[in-house]
Coordinates of C-alpha atoms in Angstrom, one line a residue:
M1266 CA 51.3 41.4 101.8
P1267 CA 50.3 44.5 100.5
L1268 CA 49.7 43.9 96.7
R1269 CA 45.6 43.8 97.5
N1270 CA 45.3 46.3 94.4
M1271 CA 47.2 44.8 92.2
H1272 CA 44.5 42.0 91.2
S1273 CA 43.2 44.3 88.5
A1274 CA 45.1 46.0 85.8
T1275 CA 42.4 48.6 85.2
E1276 CA 42.2 49.6 89.1
V1277 CA 43.7 52.4 90.0
V1278 CA 46.3 51.7 92.3
D1279 CA 47.2 53.8 95.5
P1280 CA 50.5 55.3 95.3
D1281 CA 51.0 54.7 99.1
D1282 CA 50.0 50.5 98.2
M1283 CA 52.8 51.1 95.7
E1284 CA 55.0 51.9 98.4
E1285 CA 54.2 49.7 101.0
T1286 CA 54.8 47.1 97.8
A1287 CA 58.4 48.6 97.3
D1288 CA 59.2 48.5 101.3
Y1289 CA 57.9 45.2 101.2
L1290 CA 60.1 43.8 98.3
E1291 CA 62.8 45.8 99.7
N1292 CA 62.7 44.0 103.2
L1293 CA 62.4 40.6 100.9
T1294 CA 65.6 41.3 99.3
G1295 CA 67.1 41.9 102.1
E1296 CA 66.0 38.9 103.8
M1297 CA 67.0 37.1 100.8
E1298 CA 70.5 38.0 101.5
N1299 CA 70.7 37.1 105.0
Y1300 CA 70.5 33.5 103.4
F1301 CA 71.9 33.1 100.5

């Protein structure tokens, strides 16, 4: 789960990590649709 840089709100978040997280959530949503 690519949320390693999200533990601290004061920490600068790498845009690549944000993109990874967005992809992860998108995939998760897709998987959910398969189950429900």
